XYZ file of C-alpha atoms in Angstrom:
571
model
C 104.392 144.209 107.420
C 104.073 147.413 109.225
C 105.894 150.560 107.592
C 107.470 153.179 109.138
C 105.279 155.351 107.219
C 102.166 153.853 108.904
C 103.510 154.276 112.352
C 104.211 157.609 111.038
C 100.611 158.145 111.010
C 99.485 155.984 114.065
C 98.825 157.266 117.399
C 99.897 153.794 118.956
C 97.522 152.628 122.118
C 98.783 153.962 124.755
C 98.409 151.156 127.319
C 99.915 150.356 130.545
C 103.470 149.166 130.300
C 105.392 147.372 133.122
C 108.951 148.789 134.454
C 110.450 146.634 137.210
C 107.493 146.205 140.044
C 106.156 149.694 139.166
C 103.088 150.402 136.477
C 103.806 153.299 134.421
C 100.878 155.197 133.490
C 100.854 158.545 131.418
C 99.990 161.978 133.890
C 97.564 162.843 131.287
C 95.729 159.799 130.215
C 92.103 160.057 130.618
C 90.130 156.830 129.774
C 86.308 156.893 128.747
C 84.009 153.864 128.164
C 80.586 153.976 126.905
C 78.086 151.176 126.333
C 75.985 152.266 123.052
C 72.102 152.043 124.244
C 69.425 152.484 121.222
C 69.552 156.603 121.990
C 72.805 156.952 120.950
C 71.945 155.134 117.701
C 70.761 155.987 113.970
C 68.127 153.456 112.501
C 70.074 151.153 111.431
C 71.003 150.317 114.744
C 74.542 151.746 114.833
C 76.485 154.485 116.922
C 76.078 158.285 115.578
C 78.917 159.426 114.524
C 78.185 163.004 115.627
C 77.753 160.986 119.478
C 80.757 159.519 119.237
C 82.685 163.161 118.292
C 81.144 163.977 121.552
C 82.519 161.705 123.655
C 86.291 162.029 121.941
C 86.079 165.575 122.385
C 85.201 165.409 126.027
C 87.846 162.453 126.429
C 90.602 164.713 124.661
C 89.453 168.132 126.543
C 89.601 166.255 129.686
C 93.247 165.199 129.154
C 94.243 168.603 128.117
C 93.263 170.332 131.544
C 94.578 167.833 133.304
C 97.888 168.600 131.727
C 97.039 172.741 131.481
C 95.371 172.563 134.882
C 92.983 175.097 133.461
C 90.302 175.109 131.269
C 90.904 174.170 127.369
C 88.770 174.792 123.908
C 89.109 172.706 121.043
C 91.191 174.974 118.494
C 91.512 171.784 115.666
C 90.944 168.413 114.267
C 93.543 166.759 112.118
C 91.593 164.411 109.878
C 89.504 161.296 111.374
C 89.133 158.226 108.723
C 86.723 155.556 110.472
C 87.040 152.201 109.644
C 84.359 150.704 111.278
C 80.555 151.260 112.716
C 79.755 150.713 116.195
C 76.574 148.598 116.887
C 74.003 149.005 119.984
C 75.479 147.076 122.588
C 79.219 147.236 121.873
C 81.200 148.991 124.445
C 83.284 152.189 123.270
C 86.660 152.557 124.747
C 88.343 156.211 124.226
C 91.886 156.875 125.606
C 93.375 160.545 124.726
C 96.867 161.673 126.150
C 98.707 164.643 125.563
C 101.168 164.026 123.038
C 103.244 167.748 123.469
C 102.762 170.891 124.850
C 103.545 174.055 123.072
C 103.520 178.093 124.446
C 99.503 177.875 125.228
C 98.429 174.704 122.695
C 98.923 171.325 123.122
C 98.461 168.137 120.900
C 95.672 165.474 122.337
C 96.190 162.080 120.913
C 92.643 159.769 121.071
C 92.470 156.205 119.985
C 88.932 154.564 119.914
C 88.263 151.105 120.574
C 85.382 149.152 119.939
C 84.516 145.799 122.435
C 82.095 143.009 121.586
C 81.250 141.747 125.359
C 79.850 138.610 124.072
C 82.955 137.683 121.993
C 85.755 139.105 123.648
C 86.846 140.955 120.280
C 88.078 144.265 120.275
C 88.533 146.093 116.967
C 89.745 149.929 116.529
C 87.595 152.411 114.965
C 89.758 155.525 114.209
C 92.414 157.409 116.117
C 92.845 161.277 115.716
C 95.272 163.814 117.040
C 93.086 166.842 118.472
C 94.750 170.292 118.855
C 93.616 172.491 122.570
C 94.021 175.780 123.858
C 94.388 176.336 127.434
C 91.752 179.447 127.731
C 93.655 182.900 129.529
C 93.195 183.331 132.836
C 92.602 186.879 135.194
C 97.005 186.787 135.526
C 96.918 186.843 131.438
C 97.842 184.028 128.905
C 98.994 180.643 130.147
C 102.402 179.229 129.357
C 101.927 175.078 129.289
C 104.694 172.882 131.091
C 106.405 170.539 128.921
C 105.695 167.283 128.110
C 108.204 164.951 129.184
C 107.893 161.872 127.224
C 108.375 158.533 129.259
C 108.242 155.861 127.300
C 109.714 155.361 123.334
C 106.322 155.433 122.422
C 105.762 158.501 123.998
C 108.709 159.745 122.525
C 107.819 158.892 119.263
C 104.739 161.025 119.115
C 106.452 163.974 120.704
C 108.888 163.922 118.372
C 106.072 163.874 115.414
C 103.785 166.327 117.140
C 106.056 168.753 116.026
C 105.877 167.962 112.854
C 102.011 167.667 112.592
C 102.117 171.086 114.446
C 103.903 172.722 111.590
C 101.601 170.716 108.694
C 98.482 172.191 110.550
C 99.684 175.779 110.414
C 100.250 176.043 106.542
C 97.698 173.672 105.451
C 94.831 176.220 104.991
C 97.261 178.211 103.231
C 98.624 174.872 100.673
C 95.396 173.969 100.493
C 94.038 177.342 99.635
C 96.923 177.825 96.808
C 96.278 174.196 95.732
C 92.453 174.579 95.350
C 93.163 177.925 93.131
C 95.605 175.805 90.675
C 94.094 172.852 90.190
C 90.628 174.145 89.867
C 91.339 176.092 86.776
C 92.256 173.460 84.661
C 88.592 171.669 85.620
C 85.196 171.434 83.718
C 82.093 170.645 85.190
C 80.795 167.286 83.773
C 76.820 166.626 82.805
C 75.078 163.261 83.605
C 72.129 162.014 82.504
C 70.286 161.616 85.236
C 72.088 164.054 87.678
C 70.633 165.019 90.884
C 70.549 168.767 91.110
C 72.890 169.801 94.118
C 70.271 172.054 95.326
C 67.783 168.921 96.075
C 70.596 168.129 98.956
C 70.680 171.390 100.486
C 69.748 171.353 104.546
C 69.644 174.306 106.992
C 69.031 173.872 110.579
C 69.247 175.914 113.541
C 70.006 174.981 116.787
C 69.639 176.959 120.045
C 72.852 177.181 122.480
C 71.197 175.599 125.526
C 73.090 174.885 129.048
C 73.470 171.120 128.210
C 75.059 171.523 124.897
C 77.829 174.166 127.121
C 81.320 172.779 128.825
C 82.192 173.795 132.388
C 83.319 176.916 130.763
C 80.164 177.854 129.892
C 80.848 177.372 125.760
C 79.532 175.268 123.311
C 81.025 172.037 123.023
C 83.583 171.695 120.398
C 82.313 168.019 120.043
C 78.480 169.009 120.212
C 79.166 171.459 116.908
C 80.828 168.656 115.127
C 77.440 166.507 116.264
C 75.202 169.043 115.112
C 77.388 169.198 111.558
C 77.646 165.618 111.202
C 73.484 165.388 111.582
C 72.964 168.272 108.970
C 75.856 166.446 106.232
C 74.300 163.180 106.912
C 70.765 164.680 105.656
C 72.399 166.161 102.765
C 74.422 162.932 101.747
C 70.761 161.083 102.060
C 68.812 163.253 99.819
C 71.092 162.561 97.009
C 71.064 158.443 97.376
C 67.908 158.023 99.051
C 69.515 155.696 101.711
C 71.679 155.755 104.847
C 74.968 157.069 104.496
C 78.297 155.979 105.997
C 80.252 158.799 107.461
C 83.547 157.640 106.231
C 85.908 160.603 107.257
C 86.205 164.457 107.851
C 89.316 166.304 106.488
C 90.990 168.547 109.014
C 89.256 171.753 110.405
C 90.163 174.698 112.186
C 87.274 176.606 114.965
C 87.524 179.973 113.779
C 85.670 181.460 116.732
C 83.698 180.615 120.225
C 79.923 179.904 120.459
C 78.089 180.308 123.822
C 74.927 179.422 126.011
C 72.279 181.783 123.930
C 73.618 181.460 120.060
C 71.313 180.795 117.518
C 73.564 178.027 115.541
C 73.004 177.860 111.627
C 74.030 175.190 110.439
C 74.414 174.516 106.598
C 74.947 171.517 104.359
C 75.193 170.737 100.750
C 76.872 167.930 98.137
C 79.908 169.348 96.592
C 79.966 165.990 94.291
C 79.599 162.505 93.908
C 82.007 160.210 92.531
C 81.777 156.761 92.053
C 81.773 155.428 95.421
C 81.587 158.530 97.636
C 80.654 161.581 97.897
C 81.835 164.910 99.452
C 79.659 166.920 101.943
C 80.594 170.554 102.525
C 78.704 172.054 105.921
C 79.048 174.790 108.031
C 78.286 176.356 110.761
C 77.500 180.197 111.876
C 76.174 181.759 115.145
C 74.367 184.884 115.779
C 72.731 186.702 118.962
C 69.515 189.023 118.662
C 70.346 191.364 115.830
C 74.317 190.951 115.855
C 75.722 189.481 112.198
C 76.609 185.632 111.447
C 79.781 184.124 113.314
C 81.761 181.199 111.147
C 82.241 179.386 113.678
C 83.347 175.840 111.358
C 83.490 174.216 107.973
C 84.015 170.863 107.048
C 84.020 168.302 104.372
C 82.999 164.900 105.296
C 83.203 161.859 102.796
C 80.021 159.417 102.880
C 79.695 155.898 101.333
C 76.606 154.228 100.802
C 77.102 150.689 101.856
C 74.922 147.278 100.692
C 74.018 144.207 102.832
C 77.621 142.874 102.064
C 79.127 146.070 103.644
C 80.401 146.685 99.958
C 79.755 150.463 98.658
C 77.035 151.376 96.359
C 77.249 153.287 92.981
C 76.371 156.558 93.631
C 74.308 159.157 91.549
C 76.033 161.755 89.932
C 75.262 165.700 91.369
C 74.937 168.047 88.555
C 75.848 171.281 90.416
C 73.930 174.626 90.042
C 75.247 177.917 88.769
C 76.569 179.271 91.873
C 77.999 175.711 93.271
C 80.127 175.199 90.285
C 83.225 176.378 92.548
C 82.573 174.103 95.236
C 82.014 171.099 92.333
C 85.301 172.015 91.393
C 86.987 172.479 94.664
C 85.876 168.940 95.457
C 87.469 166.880 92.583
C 90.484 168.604 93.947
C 90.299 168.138 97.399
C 89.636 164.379 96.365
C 92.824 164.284 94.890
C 94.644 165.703 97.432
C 93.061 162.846 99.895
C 94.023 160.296 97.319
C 97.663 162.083 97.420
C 97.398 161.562 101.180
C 96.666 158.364 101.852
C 99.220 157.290 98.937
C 102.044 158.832 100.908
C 101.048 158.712 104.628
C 99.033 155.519 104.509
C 100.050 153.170 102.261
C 102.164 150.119 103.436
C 105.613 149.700 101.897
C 104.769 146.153 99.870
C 101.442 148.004 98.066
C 103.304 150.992 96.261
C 106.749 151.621 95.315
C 109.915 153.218 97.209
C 109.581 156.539 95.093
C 106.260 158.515 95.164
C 105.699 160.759 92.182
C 106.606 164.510 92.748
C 104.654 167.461 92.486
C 103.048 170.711 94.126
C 100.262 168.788 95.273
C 101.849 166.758 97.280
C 105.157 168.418 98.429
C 103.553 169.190 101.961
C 102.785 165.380 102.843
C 105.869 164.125 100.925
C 107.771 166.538 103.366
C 105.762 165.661 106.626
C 106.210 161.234 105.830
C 109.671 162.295 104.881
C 110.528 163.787 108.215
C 108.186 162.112 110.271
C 110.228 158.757 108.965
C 113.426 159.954 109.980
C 112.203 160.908 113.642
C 110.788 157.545 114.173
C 114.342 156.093 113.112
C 115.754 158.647 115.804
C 113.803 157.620 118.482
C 114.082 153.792 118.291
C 116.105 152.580 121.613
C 117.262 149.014 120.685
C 119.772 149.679 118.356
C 122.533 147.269 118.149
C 126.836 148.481 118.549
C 127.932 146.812 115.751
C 131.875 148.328 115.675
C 133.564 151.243 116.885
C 136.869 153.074 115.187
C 137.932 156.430 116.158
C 134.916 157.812 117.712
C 132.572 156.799 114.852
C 130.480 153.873 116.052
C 128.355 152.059 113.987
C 124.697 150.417 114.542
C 122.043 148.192 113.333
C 118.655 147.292 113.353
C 117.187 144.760 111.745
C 112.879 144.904 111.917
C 110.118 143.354 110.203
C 112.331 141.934 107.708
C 114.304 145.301 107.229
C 117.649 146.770 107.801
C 118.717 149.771 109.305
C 121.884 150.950 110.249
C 123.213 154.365 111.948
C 126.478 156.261 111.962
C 126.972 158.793 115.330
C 129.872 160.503 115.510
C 131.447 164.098 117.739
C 131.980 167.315 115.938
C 133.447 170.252 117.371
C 131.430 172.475 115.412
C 128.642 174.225 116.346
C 125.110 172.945 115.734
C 123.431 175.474 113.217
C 126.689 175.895 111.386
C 127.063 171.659 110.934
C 123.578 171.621 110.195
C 123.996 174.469 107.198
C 127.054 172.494 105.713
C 125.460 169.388 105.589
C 122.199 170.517 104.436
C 123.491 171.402 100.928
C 124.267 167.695 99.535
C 126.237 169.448 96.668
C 129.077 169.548 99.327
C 128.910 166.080 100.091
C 131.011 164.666 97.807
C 133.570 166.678 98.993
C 134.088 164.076 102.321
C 131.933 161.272 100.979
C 133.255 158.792 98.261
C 129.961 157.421 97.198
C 128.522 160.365 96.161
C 130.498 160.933 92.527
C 127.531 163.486 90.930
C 125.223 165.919 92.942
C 123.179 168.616 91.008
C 120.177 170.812 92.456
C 116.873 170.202 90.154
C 114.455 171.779 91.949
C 114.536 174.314 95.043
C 110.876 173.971 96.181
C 111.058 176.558 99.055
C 113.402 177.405 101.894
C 112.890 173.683 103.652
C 112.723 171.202 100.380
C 114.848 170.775 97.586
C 115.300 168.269 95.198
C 118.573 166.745 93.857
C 120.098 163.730 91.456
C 122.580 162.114 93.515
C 125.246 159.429 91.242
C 127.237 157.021 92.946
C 129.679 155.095 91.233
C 129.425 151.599 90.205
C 129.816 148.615 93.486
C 131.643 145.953 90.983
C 134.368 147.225 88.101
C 131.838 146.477 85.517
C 128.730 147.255 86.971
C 126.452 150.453 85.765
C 126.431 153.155 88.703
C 123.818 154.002 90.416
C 121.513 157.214 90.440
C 119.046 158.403 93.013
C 116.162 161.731 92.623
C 116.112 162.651 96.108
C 114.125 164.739 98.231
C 115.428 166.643 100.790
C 113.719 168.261 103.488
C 115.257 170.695 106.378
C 113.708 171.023 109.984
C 115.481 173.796 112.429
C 114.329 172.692 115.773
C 111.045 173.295 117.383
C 111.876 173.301 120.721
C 115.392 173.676 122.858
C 116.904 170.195 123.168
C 114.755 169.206 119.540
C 117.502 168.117 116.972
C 118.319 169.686 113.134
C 117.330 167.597 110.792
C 118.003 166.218 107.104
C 115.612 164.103 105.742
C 116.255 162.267 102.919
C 113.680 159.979 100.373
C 113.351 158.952 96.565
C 110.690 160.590 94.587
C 110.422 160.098 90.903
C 109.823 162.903 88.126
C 108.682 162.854 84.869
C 111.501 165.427 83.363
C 114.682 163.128 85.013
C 113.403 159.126 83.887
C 116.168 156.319 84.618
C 118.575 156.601 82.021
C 120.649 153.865 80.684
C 124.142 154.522 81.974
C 122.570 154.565 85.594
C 120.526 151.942 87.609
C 117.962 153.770 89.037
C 117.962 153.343 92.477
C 115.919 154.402 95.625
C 116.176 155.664 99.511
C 113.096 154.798 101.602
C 114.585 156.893 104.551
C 118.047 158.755 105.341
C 119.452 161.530 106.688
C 121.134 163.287 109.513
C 119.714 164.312 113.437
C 121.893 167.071 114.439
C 121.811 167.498 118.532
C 123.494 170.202 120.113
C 125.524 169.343 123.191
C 127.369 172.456 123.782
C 128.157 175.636 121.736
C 131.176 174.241 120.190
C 130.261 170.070 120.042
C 127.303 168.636 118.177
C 126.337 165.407 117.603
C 125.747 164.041 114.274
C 123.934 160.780 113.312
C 123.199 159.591 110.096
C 120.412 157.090 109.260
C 119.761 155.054 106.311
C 117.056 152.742 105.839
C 119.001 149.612 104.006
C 116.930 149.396 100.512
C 118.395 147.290 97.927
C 119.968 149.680 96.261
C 121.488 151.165 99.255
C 122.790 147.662 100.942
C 125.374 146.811 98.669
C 127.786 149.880 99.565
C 126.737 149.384 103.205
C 126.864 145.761 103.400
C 130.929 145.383 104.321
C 131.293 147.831 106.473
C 128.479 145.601 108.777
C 129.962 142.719 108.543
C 133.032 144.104 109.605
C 135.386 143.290 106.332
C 135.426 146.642 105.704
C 135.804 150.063 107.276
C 134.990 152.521 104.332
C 131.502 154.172 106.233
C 134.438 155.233 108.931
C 136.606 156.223 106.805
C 133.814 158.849 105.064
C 132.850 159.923 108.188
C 136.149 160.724 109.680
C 136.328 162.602 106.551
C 132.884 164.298 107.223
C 134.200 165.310 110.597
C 137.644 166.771 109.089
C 135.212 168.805 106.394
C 133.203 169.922 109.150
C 135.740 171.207 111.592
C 138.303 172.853 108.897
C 135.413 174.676 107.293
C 133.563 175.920 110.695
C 138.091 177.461 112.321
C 138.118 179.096 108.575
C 135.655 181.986 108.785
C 132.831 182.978 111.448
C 129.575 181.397 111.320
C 126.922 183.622 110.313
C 123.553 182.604 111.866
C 121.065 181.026 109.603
């Protein structure tokens, strides 16, 4: 079963869709195919990895100029997990689109495919979401057109390039404060039989040369992450003394340009090796003549070492040197915060329970799947009326063996001022009977908060219910983006289920808050039916009740007398 948390984290294939007689076809779709020939190959007889960066940069900066209709740099790369090799022979399919456009960047979705002509059999090998500049031109800095998303698909991944837009700008800064906390509280471990980090040590420099430059005369995003993929690969070998598996490279920023001429240093060492895998940290510097080192990059790529089964291999343990203690360090925590990652954006609904655990580590990815859930509730288009009574209509949606349901209602309020009342859930209970108990237990930061939520009991001698609940604010990105209210269960060590309560848990709620005019919004609330949820739901959709009606007229009433009181001050 697919989870709305994996599609959360999907670039879906953008393929051809028909509408009437007419093929639609995205404006800024740019297909590439390559057949892998033995000189795109390692030894082993399968596709470089820094070859195939190549190509899905060139794919990705194509589709950004056609959209910018001027020339584009890579700025980013949101993290790239890939799941399978490519042998010589197989065809390589690349499709890249732009996702959304923003004042002079734009988000470049890229799916890769991987075709076996002699079976048929098609396979994908990763998808990433690239970030592009479009470059300034003699009349000064460009402002991009808008995307205008087409399809629900398309509208799905505008919607959550916003959100990956605002995860990218503070994740050097999370990860930086992360790094600092959690590397404190680590030791170093000695091995018997350790491989000093400094055996794994590379340096290589590469000269700038006209083939390795774009049309715009610099140095290929996509031929830098080549060159650093080559140099971590040599590192990751010294240490097993086989072939490693580029598995996947966390997200990484270009800090600066290189051009035809630089003299590219390019570093690599073994931060650590775990069980399985280890981290690589590389980076890369240019310089001209005399002139100081450029940082141009840094990465950290994740090898495996794989046996005949395509199983991985135990891997030797590093024993770091004196000054690489840091970076031993820094990797047990960065290994963690994948782990954290993949638990919360990955993981399929059936694998891992409703509530994820809580902490600093993981507030910025519990806060992107939170939102990120919510907008891919808003943007589904085959939502079923179920009722209508005074202006509040209710709908439903029932999908891979789940339940959904919506409320969307009129309030003649204005947007920022409904979106500030209903933001605090402490007021809730003031229009909504089934919250009986709402206390604040933690106020993360401006945008999160955390609250216990008691609702009373469904039957007359049934336990009520209680819910830890993580909430999560967006104001909107764009004009004509919504407010939002996310709502999901997270559990916490201090507040355990308690015995006058059934614990129970929200997989994804909350409110999209779309401003029509200055004085009428409107509001819809999602909920994503869990079990604990259904049975105060479960009337009301089959009709033998009207009580979600009767809460949201009351919302509307709280709403409206609160916004004629006193004057909105803007938040």
């Amino acid at each position: 079963m697919t989870s709305e948390v994996d599609n959360a984290n999907i670039m879906l294939d953008p393929l051809d869709i028909q509408e009437g007689e007419e093929t639609y076809r995205n404006p800024t779709e740019v297909k590439m195919s390559q057949i892998v020939l033995p000189c795109h190959a390692n030894h082993c007889g399968e596709l470089s990895v820094g070859q195939l960066l190549k190509w899905m940069d060139s794919t990705a900066c194509l589709s950004a100029e056609r959209h910018a209709s001027c020339s584009c740099i890579t700025a980013s790369v949101d993290d790239i997990h890939f799941e399978h090799t490519i042998g010589v022979g197989n065809v390589v399919n690349i499709i890249a689109k732009v996702n959304r456009a923003f004042t002079s960047s734009m988000e470049v979705g890229i799916m890769v495919t991987c075709e076996d002509l002699y079976t048929d059999r098609q396979w994908k090998v990763c998808h990433a979401f690239a970030t592009f500049v479009a470059k300034r031109t003699e009349a000064g800095k460009v402002q991009l057109k808008q995307v205008f998303p087409h399809t629900q698909m398309e509208q799905m991944e505008y919607s959550l390039a916003a959100e990956r837009r605002r995860m990218r700008l503070i994740h050097a800064e999370i990860i930086t404060d992360l790094l600092s906390s959690s590397t404190a509280q680590l030791e170093c471990q000695e091995y018997q039989d350790a491989v000093p980090a400094e055996r794994t040590r590379v340096e290589s420099v590469e000269l700038v040369l006209p083939p390795h430059a774009n049309h715009q005369v610099s140095t290929f995003g996509g031929q830098i992450m080549a060159w650093m993929e080559n140099v971590a690969t040599i590192a990751a070998s010294r240490l097993c003394n086989a072939h490693p598996t580029l598995r996947s490279i966390d997200m990484f920023h270009f800090r600066g340009p290189s051009h035809i001429g630089d003299r590219l240093v390019l570093k690599a060492i073994v931060n650590n090796a775990f069980k399985h895998s280890m981290e690589v940290g590389v980076c890369a510097e240019a310089y001209q003549g005399g002139e100081p080192l450029r940082h141009i990059n840094s990465a950290f790529m994740t090898f495996e070492v794989l046996d005949s089964d395509r199983k991985p291999c135990t891997l030797p343990r590093i024993r770091p040197e004196p000054d690489g203690k840091r970076r031993y360090k820094e990797a047990i925590a960065r290994k963690k915060i994948r782990l954290d990652r993949k638990y919360i954006i990955s993981s399929k609904h059936t694998e891992v329970p409703l509530s994820v655990p809580w902490d600093s580590s993981n507030q910025m990815y519990l806060s992107y799947n939170n939102v990120s859930a919510l907008k891919l509730m808003d943007t589904r288009n085959n939502w079923i009326l179920t009722s209508e009574k005074n202006k509040v209509r209710l709908y439903t949606l029932e999908e891979n063996q789940m339940l959904s349901f919506k409320v969307e209602m009129h309030v003649s309020v204005g947007a920022g001022q409904t979106f500030h009342l209903l933001s605090d859930l402490r007021r809730r209970k003031e229009w909504d009977q089934h919250y009986e108990e709402c206390e604040v237990i933690n106020q993360a930061d401006e945008d999160d908060t955390l609250y216990r939520v008691a609702t009373p009991s469904v039957s007359k001698r049934g336990k009520g219910q209680d819910f830890i609940l993580l909430a999560s604010r967006r104001k909107p990105c764009d004009a004509g983006d919504p407010y939002l209210i996310a709502l999901r269960s997270v559990t916490l060590p201090t507040h355990p289920p308690t015995e006058d309560y059934t614990r129970g848990e929200v997989l994804c709620a909350g409110f999209a808050i779309w401003e029509e005019s200055s004085t009428v919004t409107k509001v819809t609330y999602y909920n994503k039916a869990t079990p604990g949820v259904l049975p105060y739901i479960s009337t009301d959709i089959a009709g033998l009740s009207s009580s979600f009606y009767s809460a949201f007229s009351a919302c509307s009433h709280f709403l409206e007398s609160i916004y004629n009181e006193k004057p909105f001050v803007q938040y």
